[in-house]
Amino acid sequence: MHGLSKCVAVLLLLCFTRRVTSEEYRHPDAVSSGVPGGWQRINASEYRRLVAEHKHGPPKDQPASDHLDAEKRFDEPLRGDRGKPLRRSNYGDDEPAFRAEPQRPRLRRTPRPKLAIPTAPPRPRANFSKDVIWLVDDNTFGLRPADDQSLKIRMGPPPASGSPWPMPRVYQPMALVYQLKSAEFHMHALGFTCDVLETAFERTQKNAFVASVPANAGEVFYSDGRTAVPVIYYLNVTVAKRCDKYPSLRMVESYDLEVKRSGVTIYAQEVWGALRGLETFSQLVYQDDAGHFLINKTFISDYPRFAHRGVLIDTARHYISKEVLISNLEAMAQNKFNVFHWHIVDDQSFPYQSKVLPNLTEFGSYNPKTHIYTHEDIVEIVNEARLRGIRVIPEFDSPGHTLSWGYGTDHLLTSCYDYTGEPNGFYGPVNPILKWTYTVMQRLFTEVMELFPDMSIHLGGDEVPYECWTANPFIKRFMRRNNMEDVKELLNLYEKRILSIISEIGKRQNRRVRPIVWQEVYDDSGQVGGSVGPDTIVQMWKGSGYDLQAMVEAGQKVIYSTCWYLDYISYGQDWQKYYNCEGLTTFEESGSRNTSNLIGGEACMWTEYVDDSILMPRLWPRATAIAERLWSSASVNDMVLAAPRIEEQRCRMQRRGLAVGVLAGPGYCNHIRNTPGAAHNWSYFARLWKLGQRNYDTPSYGQLKNKVYVVDMNAMYLVPLVIVVSICCLTLLSVLQDTSRSRIITFFLLRAPGTSRLGVRGLLYVFLLFAFAWCVWTAPIWMNVWEDTKKPKLSQPVF
Amino acid sequence: MAFTENVAASRFNLVYLALTVLLLQYVPHCASITQTVGQPWPLPQSYKSGTNVQSLDADTFLFRVVGNDCDLLREAIVRYYKIIFRTAADAAPSHEDEVLRFQPKSDPTVLEWDQYNTDESVLGSLDVKVEDKCVDIGYPSLDMDESYALTVTTGSATLVGKSIWGVMRGLETFSQLVYEVGLGAYQVNDTEIQDFPRFAHRGVLLDTSRHYLSLRSILQNLDAMAYNKMNVFHWHIVDEISFPYESRTFPQLNIQGAYQPAYTHTYTQENVRTVIEYARLRGIRVVPEFDTPGHSLSWGKGQPDLLTKCCTKGVFNGHYGPVDPTVNSTYTFLTGLVDELSKVFADHYFHLGGDEVSFGCWESNPNITQFMNKTGMGRNYAKLEEYYMQRLVDIVAKKNMGYIIWQEVIDNGVKVRPDTVVEVWRSGQEAELAKVTNLGYRAILSSCWYLNYISYGSDWMTYYKCDPQRFNGTSQQKELVIGGELCMWGEYVDSTNVISRTWPRGSAVAERLWSAEEVKFPEAAEARMEEQRCRLIGRGLPAEPVSGAGHCRHEYDPDQ
């Protein structure tokens, strides 16, 4: 029986250590094209070393390793950490680097074919400042040859290809390339599923396979003369928890993604993480010259830095149509934003359709027939956002910024008085001393909170013109009678009432409410000894990093938007300003005691000078820079490294049909580069650009989580084998056991038959049970694999 | 806190109510900029508008050709019929239910329309008269006559222009006078207009080299130019970064020099013809610019030995500089190219560039030094540039074409032919204009109209205030200023935002160049500007907001 189990063990071993055949190829551009962080083969020990290096710093006695050597090491016999041949690793068992040296050479019938991979020429490392310079005078990228100061050419960086944005925490692309065929690519949910995931599949299918190169535009020859690379057919998503209906502040967005020969796997705890993973997957796909969709072998483990990553859009200064708002939601999803802060009403107009107070809309909107958001519109927008894992937080700003409310509601606004004590005909903020005010608010917010399911509602509270309050004799009298000395106490009073109204409505609707207010409410009530309450979140929009630090340390939950006012424009590229927002970079994750209190940030698009015609090109791709700041690690902050990637993100969004603008100077959107024989303008620029780059290959991005969940798709193929072998063994055992109680069998079973202790047989039963469960679990994939093998194989790729 | 407020509230509730009701009517609607209704942009030289109102019926309205007739006129009439009555097409249901004709599914203004649909008189037709010959007159030119007279009185409307180009401008004005009062209901006020442009050259420069602009966005821009009565499309077609023009004589220029020649980033001969014809139908000239000797890096890829090889210590260092003026092959090449361009482009004028030539590379090249020593130029590189420009100008002159150059050519002391037009683009425009006109050259101004530079807020006012004739000079000198151009350089502009960035900020330039010198106060123009923006939006162009919060009756619809 020892022999038998050894046989099984060897069989298992052989199956697990997959043969490397000549199926895996390098993309000819693999090394030379500008994919950051990747295009470089890395083996397990290297990987562990890098992780350790990341955690503990580089080993002191060793010089920093040159990762380019990994290329060379590929054909050498690979050894594990302790000098033994490696058997299997947690990370990607079909990685050729993990291949065990043959245990029994006699088992091998044929010598293993050697993988023909051209050794990449050593990449030149040039001084950045020598060839490509950062032209400071007008904030742009550009070229200037070192020896001719008079020649200066502005240009954007050449876009990367197949690199994700924002940068995942752990991003490990490798130089192996697989092909995807849009018509033959299938996505499956292995765990829980729901409409969110199903629509995400559709969206991913659409977004990943947007062709920018005509099919069969040209032939691409890979290094061994073939014209095609191995095809991946499946993407499997495992969601570990039942789907929530709506995204929330507490949603878990982490995911793990692995691209392997056998397929793409995404593991996520919640469906929201799966959405982010699918987005990342769709960004990894790129096209070669012949129009093939390619993807690199990749391992990604990802989670966001901040839970609240928002975009504010003001629909009151100019009306923004529903269609544009939805296309903005799509752009947000492609940048992993998760909050749409809808500044829906303001001084200028009241486009929200209120059914309980219809006059607000009737008189407050620009045009109550065309320039409003009906309840159906709102439900549709909230639903579109939900399907993309985006929360919709409406803002009803009061007591300031409410002029448009006054047209439809009498006695709501304070009338202002001039110095003679006469009303001057203007109206100021909401009148805080009337009961009627709170009745209006109560009715309005009840309706609003029924429409918007999110836990948070933004109550505004910014820029209250106190002069109008202090000039009004009734308010003056009210303050005198209530012993109020500072007008800020009035704001404090008002906000307290509003917050209590909100929490009452929350109680009635049986939900927890986390209201958000602008910074002034916190500042002003703090000055008069009040507070905004523990559940309230404060949004920063003015002030410096110091304020932020103080607030966070005081235990206040804060959203940051000071440096992200995207409505302010200037000539040239300004994204680096948003990318390295000072308020946030000085605020280091480790530097503060109370990091978790900073829950995120928001890009603000106020619409004084923006409407439908310009919103998308103005907001995107500038907000894209913010996306990376809010999602990726604080250490991802080198804009020179980010430039080609953000350029690719811009082109990608454009390709997917979003009207995004220009970011970084002259250039064009296309990922075809560096192909010998074809004329590309980039070839010259890209070469210079790359010369100037620091080493892209250092996988310095992010840190590892404690645990990495990877569903091993390869093991799927073992299921039938395991079952058949187990059944054979059991049958054999039973037969032998029942017919003759020979000593040999007793010897093999290690224990006399009939005793109650668990023996090999018992172990086999348990093993079989597990195998069976595994089989059931992976059945859907199985069936597809089976069906797929029956399809006729086409010799030419079909698009 | 509730009780205190209760007490307070009950005491003055009544007073407060009375006050509020009284005051609510005084609340200014600060929400939006006031818009004019049915007022033209740019403002005509003489414009009288009456209070009598007539309505127009989309179904029965006629343009009557009473003067000379031609295809240009007919095309223009069809175009303007569609523009004036564009919402009528939306309003009319597809079936023949007459009752529902002007009551579409979601008519936002049906009440408004009812209110206006009283028994006022109906304007049945516009008489259009072209006085001069209009058949086979070719392409618009610098000397074209753009004046017209437009009268709308009860029962009749007349548009008279000497040439077809003037009538086109008049039709544009007429289309702006008509305003919509309900979906599918139009009105026009009695009006009397005598109009002619202040400057003959009113241009828009688009740069298609820094970023490729799609054909569609170029045509859209031509539309916007026509709506603002601009008449020159200065096509900065090639530059340092790419060469999207598909040359017949030298195809390699495009194949090697374009961003992506095989697919999309190229203007084929067909595309160029389309642009020229589209512009001709709108009375717009197309002036191509092939900038040499600087700004020509992309030429070198497809034309070896054209560019100067930059040297370090006498050895080629891998970089290229401006065009090499010392070898004969350069001029052979230029002769061939100019020959082709003179056939492809219809306009008499041709922009030769000549800006921002860096002498550094010329200085480093020993061959050039040798050539200069031989010809006695010494170390004077301006002389070398003059030598180059002179030969280029001679080549162009042989083809009987006029040319425009950037100001540096004059600044460097190059002597050019007296009929040269000089484009002033550097700061210090007043001194430069005085200098150029003093030398007797005609000048175009674009210094103050670099619209690619953006800033927050209403910056159109600064463009509006800039006047090309505001410099120290005699009246003869001022007459030599023939116009101006707004420039939209392509560093940060591509098809996604070129229209919204150019318009309606460019409209400010348009009014400066067309209207009388006295029309110079942006505050007075603000309301008309807002109407002009909404007009462009309504006609399907994504014109961005320039005057703060507000709204248009029809917001931008990208599908239009």
Short mmCIF file of C-alpha atoms in Angstrom, two decimals, chain A residues 131 138-141 145-148 150-155 212-214 217-218 289 316-319 321 347-349 363-367 369-371 403 406-407 409-417 423-427 431-436 438 472 474 477-478 481-482 484 493 497 567-573 607-614 617-618 647 650 654 658-670 672 679-682 684-685 688, chain B residues 1-9 11-13 15-32 106-112 209-212 240-243 255-261 263 265 297-298 301 310-312 317-322 356 358-361 452-459 489-497 500-501 530 533 537 541-558:
data_model
loop_
_atom_site.label_atom_id
_atom_site.label_comp_id
_atom_site.label_asym_id
_atom_site.label_seq_id
_atom_site.Cartn_x
_atom_site.Cartn_y
_atom_site.Cartn_z
CA ASP A 131 17.38 63.55 -22.38
CA ASP A 138 4.62 76.04 -18.46
CA ASN A 139 4.12 72.92 -16.38
CA THR A 140 4.39 70.42 -19.11
CA PHE A 141 6.31 67.39 -20.10
CA PRO A 145 18.32 67.42 -25.94
CA ALA A 146 21.06 68.08 -23.46
CA ASP A 147 23.33 69.72 -25.96
CA ASP A 148 20.88 72.01 -27.67
CA SER A 150 17.30 76.03 -27.96
CA LEU A 151 15.37 73.01 -29.15
CA LYS A 152 12.42 72.26 -26.99
CA ILE A 153 9.45 70.13 -27.86
CA ARG A 154 6.40 69.84 -25.71
CA MET A 155 4.89 66.40 -25.67
CA SER A 212 -8.94 50.50 -31.24
CA VAL A 213 -7.10 48.50 -33.82
CA PRO A 214 -8.99 47.02 -36.73
CA ALA A 217 -4.72 44.87 -39.21
CA GLY A 218 -1.45 43.11 -39.52
CA ASP A 289 -0.93 45.31 -33.84
CA ALA A 316 -27.78 73.99 -9.45
CA ARG A 317 -25.48 76.57 -11.07
CA HIS A 318 -26.02 74.86 -14.37
CA TYR A 319 -28.41 72.03 -14.97
CA SER A 321 -28.70 66.27 -17.68
CA ASP A 347 -28.85 79.60 -4.58
CA GLN A 348 -29.32 79.60 -8.32
CA SER A 349 -31.87 76.86 -8.85
CA PHE A 363 -40.65 78.36 -8.72
CA GLY A 364 -37.13 77.46 -7.77
CA SER A 365 -35.97 75.60 -10.85
CA TYR A 366 -34.75 77.21 -14.04
CA ASN A 367 -37.60 75.60 -15.91
CA LYS A 369 -40.68 71.28 -17.19
CA THR A 370 -37.24 70.65 -18.56
CA HIS A 371 -34.63 71.60 -15.98
CA LEU A 403 -31.97 81.54 -2.28
CA GLY A 406 -37.34 81.14 -1.19
CA TYR A 407 -39.15 81.49 -4.51
CA THR A 409 -41.75 78.81 0.09
CA ASP A 410 -42.86 81.84 2.02
CA HIS A 411 -41.23 82.74 5.31
CA LEU A 412 -38.39 80.33 4.85
CA LEU A 413 -35.62 82.83 4.25
CA THR A 414 -34.50 85.63 6.51
CA SER A 415 -35.19 89.03 5.06
CA CYS A 416 -32.19 91.28 5.21
CA TYR A 417 -32.19 94.79 6.62
CA PRO A 423 -35.73 95.71 4.86
CA ASN A 424 -33.56 96.11 1.81
CA GLY A 425 -35.43 93.65 -0.36
CA PHE A 426 -32.87 90.91 -0.29
CA TYR A 427 -33.12 87.56 1.34
CA ASN A 431 -34.64 81.77 9.11
CA PRO A 432 -33.61 79.69 12.12
CA ILE A 433 -36.08 81.09 14.62
CA LEU A 434 -39.31 80.00 13.01
CA LYS A 435 -41.02 76.70 13.67
CA TRP A 436 -42.20 76.73 10.08
CA TYR A 438 -38.23 73.10 10.68
CA ASN A 472 -32.69 91.35 11.17
CA PHE A 474 -36.49 89.79 14.96
CA ARG A 477 -34.49 90.13 19.62
CA PHE A 478 -34.51 86.36 19.62
CA ARG A 481 -33.95 86.92 24.79
CA ASN A 482 -32.05 83.67 24.64
CA MET A 484 -26.98 84.49 22.68
CA LEU A 493 -28.88 75.95 17.17
CA ARG A 497 -32.27 71.03 15.12
CA ASP A 567 -13.72 73.84 -11.48
CA TYR A 568 -10.66 76.08 -11.16
CA ILE A 569 -8.73 75.77 -14.37
CA SER A 570 -5.39 76.96 -15.58
CA TYR A 571 -3.29 76.54 -18.68
CA GLY A 572 -1.12 73.48 -18.97
CA GLN A 573 -1.35 70.32 -17.02
CA THR A 607 -20.66 74.42 -12.20
CA GLU A 608 -20.46 78.19 -12.46
CA TYR A 609 -18.61 77.74 -15.74
CA VAL A 610 -19.56 74.18 -16.53
CA ASP A 611 -22.60 72.64 -18.11
CA ASP A 612 -23.45 69.57 -20.19
CA SER A 613 -21.24 70.75 -23.01
CA ILE A 614 -18.02 70.72 -21.01
CA PRO A 617 -13.93 66.84 -20.66
CA ARG A 618 -13.26 69.18 -17.78
CA GLU A 647 -2.22 58.80 -20.25
CA ARG A 650 -7.32 58.73 -20.48
CA GLN A 654 -11.92 57.77 -24.49
CA LEU A 658 -16.46 58.74 -22.57
CA ALA A 659 -15.81 62.33 -23.57
CA VAL A 660 -12.62 62.83 -21.61
CA GLY A 661 -10.34 65.77 -22.31
CA VAL A 662 -6.62 66.22 -22.75
CA LEU A 663 -4.22 65.85 -19.88
CA ALA A 664 -0.55 66.08 -20.61
CA GLY A 665 0.35 67.80 -23.81
CA PRO A 666 0.70 66.79 -27.45
CA GLY A 667 0.19 63.19 -28.31
CA TYR A 668 -2.40 60.76 -29.49
CA CYS A 669 -4.33 57.80 -28.24
CA ASN A 670 -3.17 54.49 -29.46
CA ILE A 672 0.44 50.42 -30.90
CA ALA A 679 6.12 53.95 -38.73
CA HIS A 680 5.35 55.34 -35.33
CA ASN A 681 6.06 58.75 -34.21
CA TRP A 682 6.34 57.52 -30.71
CA TYR A 684 11.61 58.33 -31.19
CA PHE A 685 9.82 59.95 -28.28
CA LEU A 688 13.79 59.07 -25.14
CA MET B 1 -34.57 75.51 22.60
CA ALA B 2 -37.91 74.82 21.07
CA PHE B 3 -39.98 76.83 23.51
CA THR B 4 -38.05 80.04 23.13
CA GLU B 5 -38.43 79.96 19.44
CA ASN B 6 -42.13 79.24 19.82
CA VAL B 7 -42.65 82.34 21.89
CA ALA B 8 -40.65 84.46 19.59
CA ALA B 9 -42.33 83.15 16.53
CA ARG B 11 -45.17 87.28 18.61
CA PHE B 12 -44.11 88.55 15.28
CA ASN B 13 -45.57 86.00 12.98
CA VAL B 15 -45.74 91.17 10.92
CA TYR B 16 -43.24 88.87 9.42
CA LEU B 17 -45.76 87.37 7.09
CA ALA B 18 -46.80 90.74 5.83
CA LEU B 19 -43.23 91.79 5.32
CA THR B 20 -42.29 88.66 3.49
CA VAL B 21 -45.17 88.84 1.12
CA LEU B 22 -44.35 92.41 0.46
CA LEU B 23 -40.69 91.80 -0.16
CA LEU B 24 -40.80 88.59 -2.09
CA GLN B 25 -41.60 90.42 -5.27
CA TYR B 26 -38.35 92.36 -5.00
CA VAL B 27 -36.15 89.30 -4.81
CA PRO B 28 -33.86 89.61 -7.79
CA HIS B 29 -33.59 86.45 -9.83
CA CYS B 30 -29.85 86.36 -9.37
CA ALA B 31 -29.78 82.87 -10.77
CA SER B 32 -28.99 83.51 -14.38
CA SER B 106 -43.11 66.94 -23.67
CA ASP B 107 -43.74 70.45 -24.78
CA PRO B 108 -42.14 72.58 -22.09
CA THR B 109 -43.60 75.81 -23.29
CA VAL B 110 -47.01 75.07 -24.59
CA LEU B 111 -48.56 77.66 -22.34
CA GLU B 112 -46.09 80.22 -23.43
CA SER B 209 -0.49 68.65 -35.34
CA ARG B 210 -0.08 68.73 -31.55
CA HIS B 211 -3.27 66.72 -31.34
CA TYR B 212 -5.08 65.31 -34.30
CA GLU B 240 7.03 69.50 -34.86
CA ILE B 241 5.11 66.55 -33.51
CA SER B 242 3.20 65.14 -36.46
CA PHE B 243 2.54 65.48 -40.16
CA ILE B 255 3.60 57.82 -43.71
CA GLN B 256 6.59 58.43 -41.51
CA GLY B 257 5.56 61.64 -39.89
CA ALA B 258 1.95 61.15 -38.85
CA TYR B 259 0.88 59.79 -35.52
CA GLN B 260 -0.84 56.83 -37.02
CA PRO B 261 -0.94 56.98 -40.78
CA TYR B 263 -5.65 54.21 -39.71
CA HIS B 265 -4.52 60.25 -37.85
CA LEU B 297 10.85 68.03 -36.94
CA SER B 298 8.14 65.69 -38.19
CA LYS B 301 11.23 61.42 -40.84
CA CYS B 310 22.78 69.06 -34.98
CA CYS B 311 26.36 68.45 -33.98
CA THR B 312 28.40 68.27 -30.88
CA ASN B 317 24.66 63.95 -32.20
CA GLY B 318 21.41 62.31 -33.23
CA HIS B 319 19.17 65.35 -32.99
CA TYR B 320 17.73 67.37 -35.81
CA GLY B 321 17.09 71.06 -36.02
CA PRO B 322 15.43 73.37 -38.55
CA GLU B 356 10.69 80.37 -33.52
CA SER B 358 16.39 78.08 -33.19
CA PHE B 359 19.80 79.03 -34.45
CA GLY B 360 21.56 76.71 -32.01
CA CYS B 361 21.54 73.77 -34.33
CA ASN B 452 -5.61 78.00 -25.81
CA TYR B 453 -4.54 79.80 -22.64
CA ILE B 454 -7.33 79.33 -20.17
CA SER B 455 -8.16 80.68 -16.76
CA TYR B 456 -11.04 80.52 -14.36
CA GLY B 457 -13.89 82.95 -14.91
CA SER B 458 -15.19 85.12 -17.74
CA ASP B 459 -12.02 85.69 -19.71
CA TRP B 489 -2.96 75.73 -30.32
CA GLY B 490 -3.29 72.05 -29.78
CA GLU B 491 -1.12 71.23 -26.78
CA TYR B 492 -4.09 70.58 -24.54
CA VAL B 493 -6.86 70.44 -27.08
CA ASP B 494 -8.18 67.56 -29.10
CA SER B 495 -11.49 66.65 -30.67
CA THR B 496 -13.10 66.23 -27.27
CA ASN B 497 -12.72 69.84 -26.22
CA SER B 500 -16.04 74.01 -26.24
CA ARG B 501 -12.74 75.76 -25.64
CA GLU B 530 -25.19 84.71 -23.34
CA ARG B 533 -23.78 80.88 -26.44
CA ILE B 537 -25.73 75.21 -27.94
CA LEU B 541 -22.25 72.88 -30.73
CA PRO B 542 -20.86 72.27 -27.24
CA ALA B 543 -20.17 75.91 -26.40
CA GLU B 544 -19.04 76.26 -22.81
CA PRO B 545 -20.56 78.63 -20.25
CA VAL B 546 -18.60 81.88 -19.97
CA SER B 547 -20.66 84.11 -17.72
CA GLY B 548 -21.41 82.22 -14.55
CA ALA B 549 -24.48 80.29 -13.53
CA GLY B 550 -27.46 80.16 -15.83
CA HIS B 551 -29.28 78.03 -18.31
CA CYS B 552 -30.35 77.81 -21.93
CA ARG B 553 -33.80 77.00 -23.20
CA HIS B 554 -32.37 74.00 -25.00
CA GLU B 555 -29.39 72.52 -23.26
CA TYR B 556 -26.56 70.85 -25.16
CA ASP B 557 -27.53 67.59 -26.73
CA PRO B 558 -24.59 65.65 -28.13
#
